[in-house]
CSV table of C-alpha atoms and ligand atoms in Angstrom, one decimal:
chain,number,residue,atom,x,y,z
A,1,MET,CA,85.2,81.8,5.9
A,2,ILE,CA,84.7,85.5,7.4
A,3,ILE,CA,85.7,86.0,10.9
A,4,VAL,CA,84.7,89.1,12.9
A,5,HIS,CA,87.8,89.3,15.3
A,6,LYS,CA,87.5,92.5,18.2
A,7,TYR,CA,90.0,94.3,20.0
A,8,GLY,CA,89.5,95.7,23.6
A,9,GLY,CA,91.2,99.0,24.7
A,10,SER,CA,93.8,98.0,25.9
A,11,SER,CA,95.2,95.0,23.2
A,12,VAL,CA,95.0,98.7,21.4
A,13,ALA,CA,97.0,100.9,24.1
A,14,THR,CA,99.8,102.0,21.9
A,15,THR,CA,100.6,102.6,18.2
A,16,ASP,CA,103.1,99.5,18.5
A,17,LYS,CA,99.2,97.0,19.9
A,18,ILE,CA,98.3,98.4,17.0
A,19,ILE,CA,100.9,97.2,14.0
A,20,GLU,CA,101.8,94.2,16.0
A,21,ILE,CA,98.0,93.2,15.7
A,22,ALA,CA,97.7,95.1,12.0
A,23,LYS,CA,100.4,92.3,11.1
A,24,TYR,CA,98.8,89.3,12.5
A,25,LEU,CA,95.1,90.8,10.5
A,26,GLY,CA,97.9,90.3,7.8
A,27,GLU,CA,98.4,87.3,8.2
A,28,VAL,CA,94.7,85.9,8.9
A,29,LYS,CA,94.0,87.9,6.3
A,30,ASP,CA,97.1,86.0,3.3
A,31,GLN,CA,95.9,82.4,5.0
A,32,GLY,CA,92.3,82.8,2.7
A,33,HIS,CA,90.0,84.5,5.1
A,34,ASP,CA,87.4,86.9,4.8
A,35,VAL,CA,88.0,89.7,8.2
A,36,ILE,CA,86.7,92.2,9.4
A,37,VAL,CA,87.7,93.9,12.8
A,38,VAL,CA,85.5,95.5,15.3
A,39,VAL,CA,88.1,97.7,18.0
A,40,SER,CA,87.6,99.3,21.3
A,41,ALA,CA,89.0,103.3,22.4
A,42,MET,CA,92.8,102.5,22.7
A,43,GLY,CA,93.4,102.4,26.6
A,44,LYS,CA,91.6,104.1,29.4
A,45,ARG,CA,90.6,106.7,26.5
A,46,THR,CA,86.5,106.5,27.0
A,47,ASP,CA,87.9,107.7,30.3
A,48,ALA,CA,89.6,110.7,29.1
A,49,LEU,CA,86.9,111.9,27.5
A,50,ILE,CA,83.9,111.8,29.3
A,51,SER,CA,85.8,113.4,32.4
A,52,LEU,CA,86.8,116.1,29.8
A,53,ALA,CA,83.2,117.1,29.8
A,54,LYS,CA,82.8,116.4,33.7
A,55,GLU,CA,84.8,119.5,33.4
A,56,ILE,CA,82.9,121.5,31.7
A,57,THR,CA,79.5,120.2,33.7
A,58,LYS,CA,78.7,117.5,36.0
A,59,ASP,CA,75.8,116.5,34.1
A,60,PRO,CA,77.0,116.9,30.2
A,61,ASP,CA,74.4,116.3,27.4
A,62,LYS,CA,73.8,113.1,26.2
A,63,ARG,CA,73.8,113.6,22.6
A,64,GLU,CA,76.6,115.1,22.8
A,65,LEU,CA,78.8,113.1,24.8
A,66,ASP,CA,77.7,110.3,22.6
A,67,ARG,CA,79.7,112.1,19.8
A,68,LEU,CA,82.3,113.1,21.7
A,69,MET,CA,82.7,109.6,23.5
A,70,SER,CA,82.2,108.7,19.1
A,71,THR,CA,85.6,109.7,18.2
A,72,GLY,CA,88.5,107.6,20.5
A,73,GLU,CA,87.0,104.0,18.8
A,74,GLN,CA,87.7,106.3,15.5
A,75,THR,CA,90.9,106.8,16.3
A,76,THR,CA,91.6,103.9,16.5
A,77,ILE,CA,90.1,103.0,13.1
A,78,ALA,CA,92.1,105.0,11.5
A,79,LEU,CA,95.6,104.4,13.1
A,80,LEU,CA,95.1,100.2,12.3
A,81,ALA,CA,94.1,100.9,8.7
A,82,ILE,CA,97.1,103.3,8.8
A,83,ALA,CA,99.6,100.5,9.9
A,84,LEU,CA,97.2,97.7,7.4
A,85,LYS,CA,97.8,100.0,4.6
A,86,SER,CA,102.0,100.5,4.8
A,87,LEU,CA,102.1,96.8,5.9
A,88,GLY,CA,100.3,96.1,2.2
A,89,TYR,CA,97.5,95.4,3.0
A,90,ASP,CA,94.0,96.4,1.2
A,91,ALA,CA,92.3,97.8,4.2
A,92,ILE,CA,88.9,100.0,5.1
A,93,SER,CA,88.0,102.4,8.6
A,94,LEU,CA,84.8,103.0,9.1
A,95,THR,CA,82.2,104.4,11.8
A,96,GLY,CA,79.1,103.0,12.8
A,97,VAL,CA,76.5,104.4,10.3
A,98,GLN,CA,78.9,103.5,7.7
A,99,ALA,CA,79.3,100.0,8.6
A,100,GLY,CA,75.1,99.9,9.0
A,101,ILE,CA,74.2,99.7,13.0
A,102,LYS,CA,71.4,101.1,12.8
A,103,THR,CA,69.9,101.6,17.1
A,104,SER,CA,67.4,103.3,19.2
A,105,GLY,CA,67.0,103.9,22.9
A,106,PHE,CA,68.9,107.0,24.9
A,107,HIS,CA,71.8,108.6,24.4
A,108,THR,CA,74.6,106.4,25.8
A,109,LYS,CA,72.6,103.8,26.7
A,110,ASN,CA,71.4,102.8,22.8
A,111,VAL,CA,70.5,99.2,21.7
A,112,ILE,CA,71.6,97.5,18.5
A,113,ASP,CA,68.3,97.3,16.3
A,114,SER,CA,69.8,96.1,13.0
A,115,VAL,CA,72.6,95.9,10.6
A,116,ASP,CA,73.0,96.5,7.6
A,117,ASN,CA,75.7,94.1,6.0
A,118,ASN,CA,75.5,94.8,2.4
A,119,LYS,CA,78.9,97.3,2.0
A,120,ILE,CA,81.1,96.2,4.9
A,121,ASN,CA,79.8,92.6,1.9
A,122,ASP,CA,81.0,94.7,-0.6
A,123,LEU,CA,84.2,95.4,0.6
A,124,LEU,CA,84.9,92.0,1.6
A,125,LYS,CA,83.7,90.9,-1.7
A,126,GLU,CA,87.0,93.8,-3.5
A,127,GLY,CA,89.4,91.5,-0.8
A,128,LYS,CA,89.8,94.7,1.4
A,129,ILE,CA,90.0,94.6,5.8
A,130,VAL,CA,87.1,96.0,6.9
A,131,ILE,CA,88.0,97.5,10.0
A,132,VAL,CA,84.6,99.1,11.9
A,133,ALA,CA,84.7,101.4,15.4
A,134,GLY,CA,83.4,99.6,18.1
A,135,PHE,CA,80.7,100.6,20.7
A,136,GLN,CA,78.9,103.1,18.3
A,137,GLY,CA,75.5,103.5,15.6
A,138,VAL,CA,73.4,105.9,14.3
A,139,ASN,CA,69.6,106.7,15.1
A,140,SER,CA,66.8,107.2,13.3
A,141,ARG,CA,67.2,110.8,13.3
A,142,GLY,CA,70.5,110.3,12.0
A,143,ASP,CA,72.8,111.0,15.3
A,144,VAL,CA,75.4,109.6,16.4
A,145,THR,CA,74.6,106.7,19.8
A,146,THR,CA,76.7,105.0,21.8
A,147,LEU,CA,76.3,101.3,22.9
A,148,GLY,CA,76.6,101.5,27.2
A,149,ARG,CA,80.5,100.9,27.8
A,150,GLY,CA,81.9,98.0,27.1
A,151,GLY,CA,79.7,98.1,23.6
A,152,SER,CA,82.4,97.2,21.5
A,153,ASP,CA,81.8,93.0,22.5
A,154,THR,CA,77.8,94.2,20.9
A,155,SER,CA,79.3,95.8,18.5
A,156,ALA,CA,81.1,92.7,17.4
A,157,VAL,CA,78.3,90.2,18.1
A,158,ALA,CA,76.1,91.9,16.3
A,159,LEU,CA,78.4,92.4,12.9
A,160,ALA,CA,79.1,88.3,13.3
A,161,ALA,CA,75.6,87.6,13.2
A,162,ALA,CA,74.5,90.1,10.3
A,163,LEU,CA,77.6,88.5,8.5
A,164,ASP,CA,77.2,84.7,9.4
A,165,ALA,CA,80.4,85.4,10.7
A,166,ARG,CA,82.8,83.5,13.2
A,167,CYS,CA,82.7,85.9,16.5
A,168,GLU,CA,87.0,86.2,17.9
A,169,ILE,CA,87.0,88.4,21.3
A,170,TYR,CA,91.4,89.7,22.4
A,171,THR,CA,91.0,90.9,25.5
A,172,ASP,CA,93.9,91.0,28.3
A,173,VAL,CA,93.0,87.8,29.4
A,174,ASP,CA,93.5,84.4,28.0
A,175,GLY,CA,89.6,83.3,28.4
A,176,ILE,CA,86.6,83.5,30.8
A,177,TYR,CA,87.8,82.4,34.4
A,178,SER,CA,84.9,81.3,37.0
A,179,ILE,CA,86.0,84.6,39.0
A,180,ASP,CA,88.6,88.0,38.2
A,181,PRO,CA,91.6,86.1,38.0
A,182,ARG,CA,92.9,89.7,39.2
A,183,VAL,CA,90.2,88.6,42.4
A,184,TYR,CA,91.9,85.1,43.4
A,185,LYS,CA,94.7,84.1,40.9
A,186,GLU,CA,94.0,80.5,41.8
A,187,ALA,CA,90.8,80.7,39.3
A,188,LYS,CA,90.1,78.2,36.8
A,189,LYS,CA,90.4,79.4,33.2
A,190,LEU,CA,86.7,78.0,31.5
A,191,PRO,CA,87.4,76.5,28.3
A,192,LEU,CA,83.7,76.8,27.1
A,193,ILE,CA,80.9,78.6,28.8
A,194,SER,CA,77.1,78.3,28.3
A,195,TYR,CA,75.7,81.5,27.2
A,196,ASP,CA,72.9,81.7,29.9
A,197,GLU,CA,75.8,81.5,33.0
A,198,MET,CA,77.7,84.3,30.5
A,199,MET,CA,74.8,85.8,30.1
A,200,GLU,CA,74.5,86.1,33.4
A,201,LEU,CA,78.1,86.8,35.0
A,202,ALA,CA,78.3,89.3,33.0
A,203,TYR,CA,74.8,91.0,33.9
A,204,LEU,CA,75.5,90.7,37.7
A,205,GLY,CA,79.4,92.6,37.0
A,206,ALA,CA,82.4,90.4,35.1
A,207,GLY,CA,83.0,92.6,33.6
A,208,VAL,CA,84.9,90.1,30.2
A,209,MET,CA,82.0,90.3,28.7
A,210,GLU,CA,79.3,93.5,27.7
A,211,PRO,CA,76.0,91.4,28.2
A,212,ARG,CA,74.2,92.5,25.2
A,213,ALA,CA,76.5,90.9,22.7
A,214,VAL,CA,76.4,87.2,25.3
A,215,GLU,CA,72.6,87.4,24.8
A,216,LEU,CA,72.6,88.2,20.7
A,217,GLY,CA,75.2,85.7,20.1
A,218,LYS,CA,72.6,83.5,22.1
A,219,LYS,CA,69.3,85.0,19.8
A,220,TYR,CA,71.5,84.4,17.1
A,221,GLY,CA,73.0,81.6,17.9
A,222,VAL,CA,76.7,82.9,17.5
A,223,GLU,CA,79.9,81.3,19.3
A,224,ILE,CA,82.3,83.4,20.8
A,225,TYR,CA,85.4,82.3,20.8
A,226,VAL,CA,87.6,85.5,24.3
A,227,GLY,CA,91.1,85.2,24.3
A,228,LYS,CA,93.8,86.4,23.9
A,229,SER,CA,97.6,85.6,22.1
A,230,LEU,CA,97.2,85.9,18.8
A,231,GLY,CA,97.5,83.2,16.7
A,232,GLU,CA,96.9,81.1,20.5
A,233,LYS,CA,93.6,79.0,20.5
A,234,ASN,CA,93.5,78.4,24.4
A,235,GLY,CA,91.3,80.9,25.5
A,236,THR,CA,87.1,80.2,26.2
A,237,ILE,CA,84.2,79.2,24.1
A,238,ILE,CA,80.7,81.0,24.7
A,239,CYS,CA,78.5,78.3,23.1
A,240,ALA,CA,75.2,76.2,24.2
A,241,GLU,CA,75.1,75.0,27.1
A,242,GLU,CA,74.5,71.4,25.8
A,243,LYS,CA,78.4,71.3,24.4
A,244,CYS,CA,79.4,72.0,27.6
A,245,MET,CA,79.4,68.5,29.4
A,246,GLU,CA,81.1,69.4,32.7
A,247,LYS,CA,78.1,70.4,35.1
A,248,LYS,CA,79.3,72.1,38.4
A,249,LEU,CA,77.0,73.6,40.6
A,250,ILE,CA,78.8,76.9,40.4
A,251,THR,CA,80.9,78.2,37.4
A,252,GLY,CA,81.7,81.3,38.2
A,253,ILE,CA,81.3,83.9,40.8
A,254,SER,CA,81.2,87.6,39.0
A,255,ILE,CA,82.0,91.1,41.6
A,256,ASN,CA,80.2,94.8,41.1
A,257,GLU,CA,82.0,97.4,42.0
A,258,ASN,CA,79.5,99.7,39.8
A,259,THR,CA,77.2,99.3,43.2
A,260,ALA,CA,76.7,102.0,45.5
A,261,MET,CA,73.4,101.2,48.0
A,262,VAL,CA,70.8,104.0,49.0
A,263,ASN,CA,69.3,103.8,52.5
A,264,ILE,CA,66.0,104.9,53.8
A,265,GLU,CA,65.1,105.6,56.5
A,266,ASN,CA,62.0,106.9,58.3
A,267,ILE,CA,59.7,106.5,55.6
A,268,PRO,CA,55.8,107.3,56.9
A,269,THR,CA,54.5,103.5,56.1
A,270,TYR,CA,52.1,103.7,52.9
A,271,ALA,CA,53.1,103.0,49.5
A,272,LYS,CA,51.9,105.5,48.1
A,273,ASN,CA,55.3,106.8,49.4
A,274,VAL,CA,57.1,103.4,47.8
A,275,TYR,CA,55.7,104.8,44.9
A,276,ILE,CA,56.9,108.1,45.0
A,277,VAL,CA,60.6,106.8,45.7
A,278,PHE,CA,60.3,104.9,42.7
A,279,ASN,CA,58.5,106.9,40.3
A,280,SER,CA,61.2,109.1,41.4
A,281,ALA,CA,64.4,107.6,40.5
A,282,GLU,CA,62.9,106.0,37.4
A,283,LYS,CA,62.3,109.6,36.0
A,284,ASN,CA,66.0,110.5,36.7
A,285,GLY,CA,67.6,107.0,35.2
A,286,VAL,CA,68.8,105.4,38.0
A,287,ASN,CA,68.8,102.3,37.8
A,288,ILE,CA,68.0,100.2,40.4
A,289,ASP,CA,69.0,96.7,41.2
A,290,MET,CA,68.5,95.8,44.7
A,291,ILE,CA,65.3,96.5,46.8
A,292,SER,CA,64.7,95.8,49.7
A,293,GLN,CA,61.8,96.7,52.7
A,294,ASN,CA,62.0,97.4,56.5
A,295,ASP,CA,59.3,96.9,59.3
A,296,VAL,CA,56.0,97.6,56.9
A,297,THR,CA,53.8,96.8,59.6
A,298,ALA,CA,55.6,100.1,62.2
A,299,SER,CA,54.1,103.4,61.7
A,300,HIS,CA,57.4,104.1,59.8
A,301,GLY,CA,59.7,102.4,57.9
A,302,SER,CA,62.9,101.5,56.0
A,303,MET,CA,63.8,101.0,52.5
A,304,ALA,CA,67.3,100.2,50.9
A,305,PHE,CA,67.5,99.7,47.4
A,306,THR,CA,71.3,99.8,45.1
A,307,CYS,CA,72.0,101.2,42.2
A,308,PRO,CA,74.8,101.4,39.8
A,309,LYS,CA,77.6,103.9,41.2
A,310,THR,CA,77.7,105.1,37.8
A,311,ASP,CA,74.3,106.4,38.3
A,312,GLU,CA,75.6,109.3,40.9
A,313,THR,CA,74.3,112.6,39.3
A,314,ALA,CA,70.6,111.1,38.8
A,315,LEU,CA,70.5,109.8,42.3
A,316,GLU,CA,71.0,112.5,44.3
A,317,ARG,CA,68.7,115.0,41.7
A,318,THR,CA,66.8,112.0,43.0
A,319,ILE,CA,67.2,112.2,46.2
A,320,THR,CA,67.1,116.2,46.3
A,321,GLU,CA,63.6,115.4,44.8
A,322,ILE,CA,62.3,112.6,47.5
A,323,LYS,CA,62.6,114.9,50.2
A,324,GLU,CA,60.6,117.8,48.8
A,325,ALA,CA,58.3,115.7,48.3
A,326,LEU,CA,58.4,113.6,52.1
A,327,PRO,CA,60.8,115.8,54.1
A,328,ASP,CA,60.6,113.9,57.0
A,329,ILE,CA,62.6,110.6,56.1
A,330,LYS,CA,66.7,110.2,56.2
A,331,PRO,CA,68.4,109.2,53.4
A,332,GLU,CA,72.0,108.0,52.5
A,333,ILE,CA,74.1,106.6,50.0
A,334,ASN,CA,76.6,104.4,50.8
A,335,LYS,CA,78.9,103.8,47.8
A,336,ASP,CA,81.2,101.3,49.4
A,337,VAL,CA,79.6,98.1,48.6
A,338,VAL,CA,80.0,95.8,46.2
A,339,LYS,CA,77.8,93.1,44.4
A,340,ILE,CA,79.2,89.5,45.2
A,341,SER,CA,77.5,86.7,43.4
A,342,LEU,CA,77.7,82.9,43.0
A,343,VAL,CA,75.8,82.0,39.0
A,344,GLY,CA,75.3,78.1,37.9
A,345,ILE,CA,73.2,76.4,36.2
A,346,GLY,CA,73.6,73.3,38.2
A,347,MET,CA,71.1,75.8,41.0
A,348,ILE,CA,68.4,74.9,39.1
A,349,SER,CA,68.4,71.6,40.5
A,350,ASN,CA,69.9,72.0,43.4
A,351,ILE,CA,69.3,72.5,46.8
A,352,GLY,CA,71.5,74.6,49.8
A,353,ILE,CA,74.2,76.7,48.0
A,354,ALA,CA,71.8,79.3,50.2
A,355,SER,CA,72.6,77.9,53.6
A,356,ARG,CA,76.2,76.7,52.6
A,357,VAL,CA,77.2,80.4,52.0
A,358,PHE,CA,75.9,82.0,54.9
A,359,LYS,CA,77.6,79.0,56.9
A,360,ILE,CA,81.0,81.0,55.3
A,361,LEU,CA,79.5,84.1,56.4
A,362,ALA,CA,78.6,83.3,59.2
A,363,GLU,CA,82.3,81.3,60.0
A,364,ASN,CA,84.3,84.7,58.9
A,365,SER,CA,82.0,87.3,61.0
A,366,ILE,CA,81.5,88.5,57.5
A,367,SER,CA,78.8,90.8,57.1
A,368,PHE,CA,75.5,91.5,54.3
A,369,HIS,CA,73.5,94.2,53.1
A,370,GLN,CA,71.2,92.3,50.5
A,371,VAL,CA,70.7,89.7,48.9
A,372,SER,CA,69.3,88.1,45.7
A,373,THR,CA,68.2,84.9,43.5
A,374,SER,CA,67.4,84.0,39.9
A,375,GLU,CA,66.5,80.9,38.7
A,376,ILE,CA,70.9,80.9,38.6
A,377,SER,CA,72.3,82.9,40.6
A,378,ILE,CA,73.2,83.8,44.5
A,379,SER,CA,73.9,88.0,45.0
A,380,LEU,CA,75.3,89.6,48.3
A,381,ILE,CA,76.1,92.8,49.1
A,382,ILE,CA,78.6,93.2,51.1
A,383,ASN,CA,80.9,95.9,52.6
A,384,GLY,CA,83.8,97.0,49.7
A,385,GLU,CA,86.6,96.3,51.9
A,386,ASP,CA,85.8,92.3,52.9
A,387,LYS,CA,85.4,91.9,49.0
A,388,GLU,CA,88.7,90.2,48.2
A,389,LYS,CA,87.9,88.1,51.1
A,390,VAL,CA,84.9,87.5,50.5
A,391,ALA,CA,85.6,86.4,46.7
A,392,VAL,CA,88.1,83.5,48.0
A,393,LEU,CA,85.8,82.1,50.8
A,394,LEU,CA,83.3,81.4,47.7
A,395,SER,CA,85.6,80.2,45.4
A,396,LYS,CA,87.4,77.4,48.1
A,397,GLU,CA,84.2,76.3,48.9
A,398,PHE,CA,82.7,76.1,45.9
A,399,GLU,CA,86.4,74.6,44.0
A,400,ILE,CA,85.3,77.0,41.4
B,1,LIG,P1,88.3,94.8,26.7
B,1,LIG,O1,89.4,96.0,27.1
B,1,LIG,O2,89.5,94.1,26.2
B,1,LIG,O3,87.0,95.1,26.6
B,1,LIG,P2,88.1,94.8,29.2
B,1,LIG,O4,88.7,95.0,30.8
B,1,LIG,O5,86.6,95.1,28.9
B,1,LIG,O6,89.0,94.2,28.0
B,1,LIG,O7,88.1,93.2,30.3
B,1,LIG,C1,89.5,92.0,30.1
B,1,LIG,C2,88.5,92.4,31.6
B,1,LIG,O8,87.8,91.7,32.7
B,1,LIG,C3,90.1,91.6,33.2
B,1,LIG,O9,91.4,92.4,32.7
B,1,LIG,C4,89.3,91.0,34.7
B,1,LIG,O10,90.4,91.5,34.9
B,1,LIG,C5,88.3,91.2,33.6
B,1,LIG,N1,87.5,90.3,34.7
B,1,LIG,C6,86.1,90.4,35.2
B,1,LIG,N2,86.1,89.0,34.8
B,1,LIG,C7,86.2,87.6,34.7
B,1,LIG,C8,86.5,86.4,34.7
B,1,LIG,N3,85.9,86.2,35.4
B,1,LIG,N4,87.4,86.4,33.6
B,1,LIG,C9,88.1,87.2,33.5
B,1,LIG,N5,88.2,88.5,33.0
B,1,LIG,C10,87.5,88.7,33.7
B,2,LIG,N1,85.2,102.2,24.0
B,2,LIG,C1,84.2,101.6,26.0
B,2,LIG,C2,84.2,101.5,26.9
B,2,LIG,O1,85.2,102.4,27.2
B,2,LIG,C3,83.7,100.3,24.6
B,2,LIG,C4,84.5,99.4,24.1
B,2,LIG,O2,85.0,99.2,25.0
B,2,LIG,O3,83.6,98.6,24.3
B,2,LIG,O4,83.6,101.4,27.1
B,3,LIG,MG1,85.0,95.4,27.5
């Protein structure tokens, strides 16, 4: 059996941790499995690399930023290969390019198009433990690319799909909880979660899994095990809905702190002006999430939208551009907000969830800025300072 293991940043933060992982991988190999290991950059190394570039300029060139960020994972693969070899195991480290991971899209936000599994298959046949740098690939121009933050999960699932392998993701929590256990200590660990619910939680901000990894898992039928301790098997399996026996109304809550809200007041109410705003946002690469508009009948109206806080530079360019086109508008960026979302397949067939959410907010005098819904989720934009209170209240109300 081929097994893909993936170790995130905190799991490989020190050389001691890398040695522990090497010992464990050796045991798995000795049990007769073929082993592929995907690793992230050590600890917060990716953040440190981005900060270095930002010491030079606020808006670093994205092709070169990809080159820079990809070095984080390359350090880890080499160290893990050194550790395995020092223990007497035959191991080889591969960059994303060497592992045949082909990507397309924009630098820093690439998607995996295909994985050429020939080389890895040959190396496995030679009995080697294959160590692959996560988060990176190569585009059609031969440039190094990265897959968006948290993208090593995606590398692991893509490799598991390409090699028909089992996929095990090891991180600093022992499974997927109904809500981030750092925010709500009484959160429950889920033995199983459906692809759709995990995808929705991840897209809405639950940082434990990269959403595109879950999407790939669903597309190629790769079950994803998420856990912590080496050797223990009490984590969470992300799998098809039919396997998830316990049908709860709400499966989980995600909290997305990477949220900024832009209020624009005093816009003359013509559709053309709304187009100016969103066209400029799109050109500058601002990823718009929620949109709301007020007073559409008045001569001037106001609107608001949310986007990732990390799109800040692009957002500032957008604001400058739209102020030039519409000099009388009053835009304001609010970075002190979070998005909190309830997710559950049970929402499809049950009504009254929204009213329970608003009752809780009303009873506790909590204000919100925006609301949006999908078939299986409700999201609210609230003030950052209310984050924990709302998370606990909603967790208790829906017994998650
Ligand atoms: P890695 O570096 O291993 O990829 P991440 O930091 O990306 O790890 O993801 C693990 C973190 O995700 C945990 O430390 C936890 O705080 C956070 N997290 C957010 N939501 C959840 C959730 N629903 N269940 C478990 N962990 C969660
Ligand atoms: N090192 C990358 C990041 O920090 C990719 C990953 O950890 O998955 O985003
Ligand atoms: Mg991660």
